[in-house]
PDB file of C-alpha atoms and ligand atoms in Angstrom:
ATOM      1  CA  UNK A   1      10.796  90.744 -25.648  1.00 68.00           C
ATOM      2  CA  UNK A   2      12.874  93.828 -24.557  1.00 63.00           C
ATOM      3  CA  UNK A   3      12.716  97.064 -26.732  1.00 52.00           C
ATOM      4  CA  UNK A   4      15.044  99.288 -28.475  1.00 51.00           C
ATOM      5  CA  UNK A   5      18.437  98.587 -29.877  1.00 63.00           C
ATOM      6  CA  UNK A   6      19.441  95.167 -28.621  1.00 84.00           C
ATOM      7  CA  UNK A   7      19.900  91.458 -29.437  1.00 94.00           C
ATOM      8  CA  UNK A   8      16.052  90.792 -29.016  1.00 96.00           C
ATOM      9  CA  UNK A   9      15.642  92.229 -32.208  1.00 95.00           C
ATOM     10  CA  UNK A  10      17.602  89.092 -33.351  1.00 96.00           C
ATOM     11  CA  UNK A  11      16.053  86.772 -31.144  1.00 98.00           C
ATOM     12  CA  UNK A  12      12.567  86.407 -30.330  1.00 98.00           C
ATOM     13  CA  UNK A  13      12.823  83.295 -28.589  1.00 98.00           C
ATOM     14  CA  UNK A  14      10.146  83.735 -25.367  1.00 98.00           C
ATOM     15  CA  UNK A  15       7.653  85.218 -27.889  1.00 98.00           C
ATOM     16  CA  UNK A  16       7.911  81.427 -28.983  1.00 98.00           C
ATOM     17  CA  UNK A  17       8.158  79.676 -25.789  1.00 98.00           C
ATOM     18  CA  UNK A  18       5.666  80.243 -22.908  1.00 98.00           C
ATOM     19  CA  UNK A  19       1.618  81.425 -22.511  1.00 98.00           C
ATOM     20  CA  UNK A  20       1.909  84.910 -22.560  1.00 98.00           C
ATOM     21  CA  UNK A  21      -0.860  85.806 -19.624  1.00 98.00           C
ATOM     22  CA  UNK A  22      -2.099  89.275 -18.532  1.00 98.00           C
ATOM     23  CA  UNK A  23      -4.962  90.835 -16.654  1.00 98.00           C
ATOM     24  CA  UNK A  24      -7.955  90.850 -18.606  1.00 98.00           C
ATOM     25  CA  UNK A  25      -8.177  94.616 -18.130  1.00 98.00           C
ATOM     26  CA  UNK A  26      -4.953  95.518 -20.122  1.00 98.00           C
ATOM     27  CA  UNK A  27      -6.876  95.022 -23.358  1.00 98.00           C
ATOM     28  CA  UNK A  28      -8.610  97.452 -25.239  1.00 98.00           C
ATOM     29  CA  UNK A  29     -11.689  96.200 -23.811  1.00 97.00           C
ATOM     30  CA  UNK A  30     -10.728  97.039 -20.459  1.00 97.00           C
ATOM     31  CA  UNK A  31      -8.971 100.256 -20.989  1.00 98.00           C
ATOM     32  CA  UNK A  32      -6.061  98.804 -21.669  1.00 98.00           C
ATOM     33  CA  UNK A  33      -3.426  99.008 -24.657  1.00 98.00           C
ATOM     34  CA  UNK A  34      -3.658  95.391 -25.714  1.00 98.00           C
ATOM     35  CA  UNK A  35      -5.645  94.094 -29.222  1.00 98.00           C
ATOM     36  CA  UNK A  36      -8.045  92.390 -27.768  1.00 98.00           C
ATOM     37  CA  UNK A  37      -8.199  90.504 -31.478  1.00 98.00           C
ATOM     38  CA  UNK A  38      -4.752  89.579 -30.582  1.00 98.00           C
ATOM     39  CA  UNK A  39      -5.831  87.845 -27.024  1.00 98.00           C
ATOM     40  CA  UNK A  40      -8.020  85.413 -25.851  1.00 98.00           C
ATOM     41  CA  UNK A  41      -9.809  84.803 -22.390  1.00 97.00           C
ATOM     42  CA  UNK A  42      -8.068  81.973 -20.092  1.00 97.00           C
ATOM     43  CA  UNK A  43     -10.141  82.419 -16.851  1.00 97.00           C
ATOM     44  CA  UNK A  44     -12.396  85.213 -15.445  1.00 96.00           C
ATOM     45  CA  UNK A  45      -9.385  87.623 -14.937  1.00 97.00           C
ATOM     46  CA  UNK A  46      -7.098  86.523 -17.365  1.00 98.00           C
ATOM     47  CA  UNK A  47      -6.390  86.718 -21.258  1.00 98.00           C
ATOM     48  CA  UNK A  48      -3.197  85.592 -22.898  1.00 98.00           C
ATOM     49  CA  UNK A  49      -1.728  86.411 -26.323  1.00 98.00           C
ATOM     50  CA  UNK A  50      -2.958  83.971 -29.380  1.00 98.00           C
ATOM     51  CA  UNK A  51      -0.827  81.133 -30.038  1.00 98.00           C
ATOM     52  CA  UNK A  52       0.514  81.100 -27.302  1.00 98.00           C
ATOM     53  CA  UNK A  53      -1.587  78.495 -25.117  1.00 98.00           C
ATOM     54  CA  UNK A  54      -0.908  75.429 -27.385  1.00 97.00           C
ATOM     55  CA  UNK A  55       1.994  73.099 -27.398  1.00 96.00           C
ATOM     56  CA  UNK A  56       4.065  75.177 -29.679  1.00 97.00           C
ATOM     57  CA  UNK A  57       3.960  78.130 -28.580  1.00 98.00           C
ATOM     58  CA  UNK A  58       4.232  81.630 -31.058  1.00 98.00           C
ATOM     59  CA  UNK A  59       2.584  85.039 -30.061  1.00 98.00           C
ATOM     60  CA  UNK A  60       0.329  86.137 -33.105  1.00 98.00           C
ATOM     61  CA  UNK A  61       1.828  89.707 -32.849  1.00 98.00           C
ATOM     62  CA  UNK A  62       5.368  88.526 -33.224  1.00 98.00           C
ATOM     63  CA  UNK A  63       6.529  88.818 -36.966  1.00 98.00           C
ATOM     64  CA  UNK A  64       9.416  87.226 -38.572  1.00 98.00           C
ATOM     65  CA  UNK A  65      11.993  84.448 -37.786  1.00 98.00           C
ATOM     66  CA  UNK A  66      13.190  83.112 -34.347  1.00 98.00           C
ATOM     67  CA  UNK A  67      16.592  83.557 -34.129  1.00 97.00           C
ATOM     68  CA  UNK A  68      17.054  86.033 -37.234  1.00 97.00           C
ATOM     69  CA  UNK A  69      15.109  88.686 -37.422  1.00 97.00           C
ATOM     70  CA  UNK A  70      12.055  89.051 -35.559  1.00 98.00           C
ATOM     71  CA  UNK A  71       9.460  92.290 -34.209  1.00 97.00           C
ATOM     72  CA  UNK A  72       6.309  92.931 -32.225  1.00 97.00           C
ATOM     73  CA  UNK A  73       3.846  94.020 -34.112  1.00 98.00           C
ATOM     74  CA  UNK A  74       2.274  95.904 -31.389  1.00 98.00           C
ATOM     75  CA  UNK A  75       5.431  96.502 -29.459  1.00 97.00           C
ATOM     76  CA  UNK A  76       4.139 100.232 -27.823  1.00 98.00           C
ATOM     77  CA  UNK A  77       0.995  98.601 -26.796  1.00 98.00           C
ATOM     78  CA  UNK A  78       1.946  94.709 -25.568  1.00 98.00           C
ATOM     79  CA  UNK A  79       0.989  93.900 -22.393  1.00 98.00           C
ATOM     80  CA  UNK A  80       2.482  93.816 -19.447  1.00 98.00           C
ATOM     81  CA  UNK A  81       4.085  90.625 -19.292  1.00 98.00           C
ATOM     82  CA  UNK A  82       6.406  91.740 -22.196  1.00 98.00           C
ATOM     83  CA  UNK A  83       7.303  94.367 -20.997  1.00 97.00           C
ATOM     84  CA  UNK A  84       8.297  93.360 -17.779  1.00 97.00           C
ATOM     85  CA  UNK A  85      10.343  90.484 -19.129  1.00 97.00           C
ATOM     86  CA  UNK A  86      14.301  91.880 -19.482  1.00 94.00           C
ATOM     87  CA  UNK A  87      16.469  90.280 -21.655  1.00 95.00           C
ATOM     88  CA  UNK A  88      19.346  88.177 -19.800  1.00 94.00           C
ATOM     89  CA  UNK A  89      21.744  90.727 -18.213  1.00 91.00           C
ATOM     90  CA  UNK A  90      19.640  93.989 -18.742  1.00 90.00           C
ATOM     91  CA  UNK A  91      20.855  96.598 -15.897  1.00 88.00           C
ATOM     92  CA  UNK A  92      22.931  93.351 -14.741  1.00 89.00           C
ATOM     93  CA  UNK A  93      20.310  91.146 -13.971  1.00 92.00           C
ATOM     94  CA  UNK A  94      19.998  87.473 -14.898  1.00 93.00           C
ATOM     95  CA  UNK A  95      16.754  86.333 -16.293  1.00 95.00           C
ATOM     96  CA  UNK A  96      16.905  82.600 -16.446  1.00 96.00           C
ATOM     97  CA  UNK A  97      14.156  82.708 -18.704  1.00 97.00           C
ATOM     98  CA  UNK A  98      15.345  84.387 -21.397  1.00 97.00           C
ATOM     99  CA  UNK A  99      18.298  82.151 -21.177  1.00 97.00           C
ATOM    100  CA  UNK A 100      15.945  78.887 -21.494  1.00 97.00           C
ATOM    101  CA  UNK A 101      13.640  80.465 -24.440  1.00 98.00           C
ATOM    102  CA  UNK A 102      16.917  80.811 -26.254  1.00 98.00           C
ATOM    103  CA  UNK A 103      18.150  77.743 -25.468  1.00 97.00           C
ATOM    104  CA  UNK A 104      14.852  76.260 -27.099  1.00 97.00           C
ATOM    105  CA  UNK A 105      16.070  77.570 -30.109  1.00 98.00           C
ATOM    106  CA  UNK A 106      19.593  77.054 -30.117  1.00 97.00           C
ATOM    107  CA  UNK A 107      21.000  80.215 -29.522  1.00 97.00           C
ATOM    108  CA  UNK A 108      23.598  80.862 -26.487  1.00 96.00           C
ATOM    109  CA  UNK A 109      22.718  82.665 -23.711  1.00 95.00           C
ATOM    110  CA  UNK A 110      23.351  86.314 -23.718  1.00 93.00           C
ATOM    111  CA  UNK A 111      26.497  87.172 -22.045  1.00 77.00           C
ATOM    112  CA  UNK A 112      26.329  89.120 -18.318  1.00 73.00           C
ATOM    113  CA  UNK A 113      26.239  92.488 -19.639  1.00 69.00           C
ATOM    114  CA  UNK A 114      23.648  91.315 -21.998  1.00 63.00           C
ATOM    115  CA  UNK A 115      25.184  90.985 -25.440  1.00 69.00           C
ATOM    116  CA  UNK A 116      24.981  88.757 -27.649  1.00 71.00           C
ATOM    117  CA  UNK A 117      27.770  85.671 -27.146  1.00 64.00           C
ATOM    118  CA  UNK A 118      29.301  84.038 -30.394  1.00 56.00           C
TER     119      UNK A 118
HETATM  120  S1  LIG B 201       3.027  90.814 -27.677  1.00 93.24           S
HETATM  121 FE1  LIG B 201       4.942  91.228 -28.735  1.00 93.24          FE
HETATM  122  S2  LIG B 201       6.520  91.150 -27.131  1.00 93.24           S
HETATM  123 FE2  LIG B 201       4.676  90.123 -26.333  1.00 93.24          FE
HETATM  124  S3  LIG B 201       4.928  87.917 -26.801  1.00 93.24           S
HETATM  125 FE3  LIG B 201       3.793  88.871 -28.491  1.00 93.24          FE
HETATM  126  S4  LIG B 201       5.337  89.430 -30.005  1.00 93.24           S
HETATM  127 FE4  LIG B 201       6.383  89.084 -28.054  1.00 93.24          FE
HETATM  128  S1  LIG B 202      14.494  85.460 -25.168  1.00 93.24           S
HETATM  129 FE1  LIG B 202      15.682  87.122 -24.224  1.00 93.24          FE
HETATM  130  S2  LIG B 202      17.013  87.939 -25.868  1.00 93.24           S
HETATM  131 FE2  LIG B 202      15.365  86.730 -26.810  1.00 93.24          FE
HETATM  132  S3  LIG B 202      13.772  88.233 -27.329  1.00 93.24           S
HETATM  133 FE3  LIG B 202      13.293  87.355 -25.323  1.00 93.24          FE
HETATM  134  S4  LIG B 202      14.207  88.768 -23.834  1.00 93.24           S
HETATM  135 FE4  LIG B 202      15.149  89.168 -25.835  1.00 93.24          FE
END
């Protein structure tokens, strides 16, 4: 999920959709930001978000409803991954998989310039 302003707050779609990995060392336990109560370990050097290694995937930290209104409960301090993942058309990029997390849920992809497409 992106930050600020933008149609992410109305989304929340690939906090619901994929394993949400990271370095171990990004959690609080490591010097890092991260909850470490909000993580667990997936191999030697990686941790991933609870609930989101199972079938149906939800971060733990992600409050709300998909597609409505949704927020990151630990939005200044979420790893990496997150923030590193721009919503569709941010600074005119495509990001294919923001457009196939919202897909998952029904909702159109966001147009090119990265608003939100009735
Ligand atoms: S930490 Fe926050 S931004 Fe990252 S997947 Fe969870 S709810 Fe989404
Ligand atoms: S799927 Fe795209 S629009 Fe939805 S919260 Fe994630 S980055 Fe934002």
């Amino acid at each position: 999920m992106s930050g600020n302003d933008n149609p992410c707050m109305s989304c929340g779609a690939c906090c619901a959709c994929f394993r949400v990995s990271f370095y171990w060392a990004e959690g609080t336990d490591g010097g890092g930001v991260v909850p470490i109560e909000l993580t667990e370990p997936l191999s030697a050097f990686l941790r991933c978000m609870i609930g989101t290694n199972q079938r149906s995937p939800r971060c733990n930290a992600l409050s709300g409803e998909v597609g409505k209104t949704v927020a990151c409960s630990i939005y200044a301090a979420r790893p990496s991954t997150c923030r590193e993942f721009d919503r569709s058309g941010e600074d005119g990029r495509p990001n294919a998989a923001c457009d196939r997390a919202r897909a998952h849920y029904g909702l159109a992809p966001l147009s090119p310039d990265g608003a939100q497409m009735d």
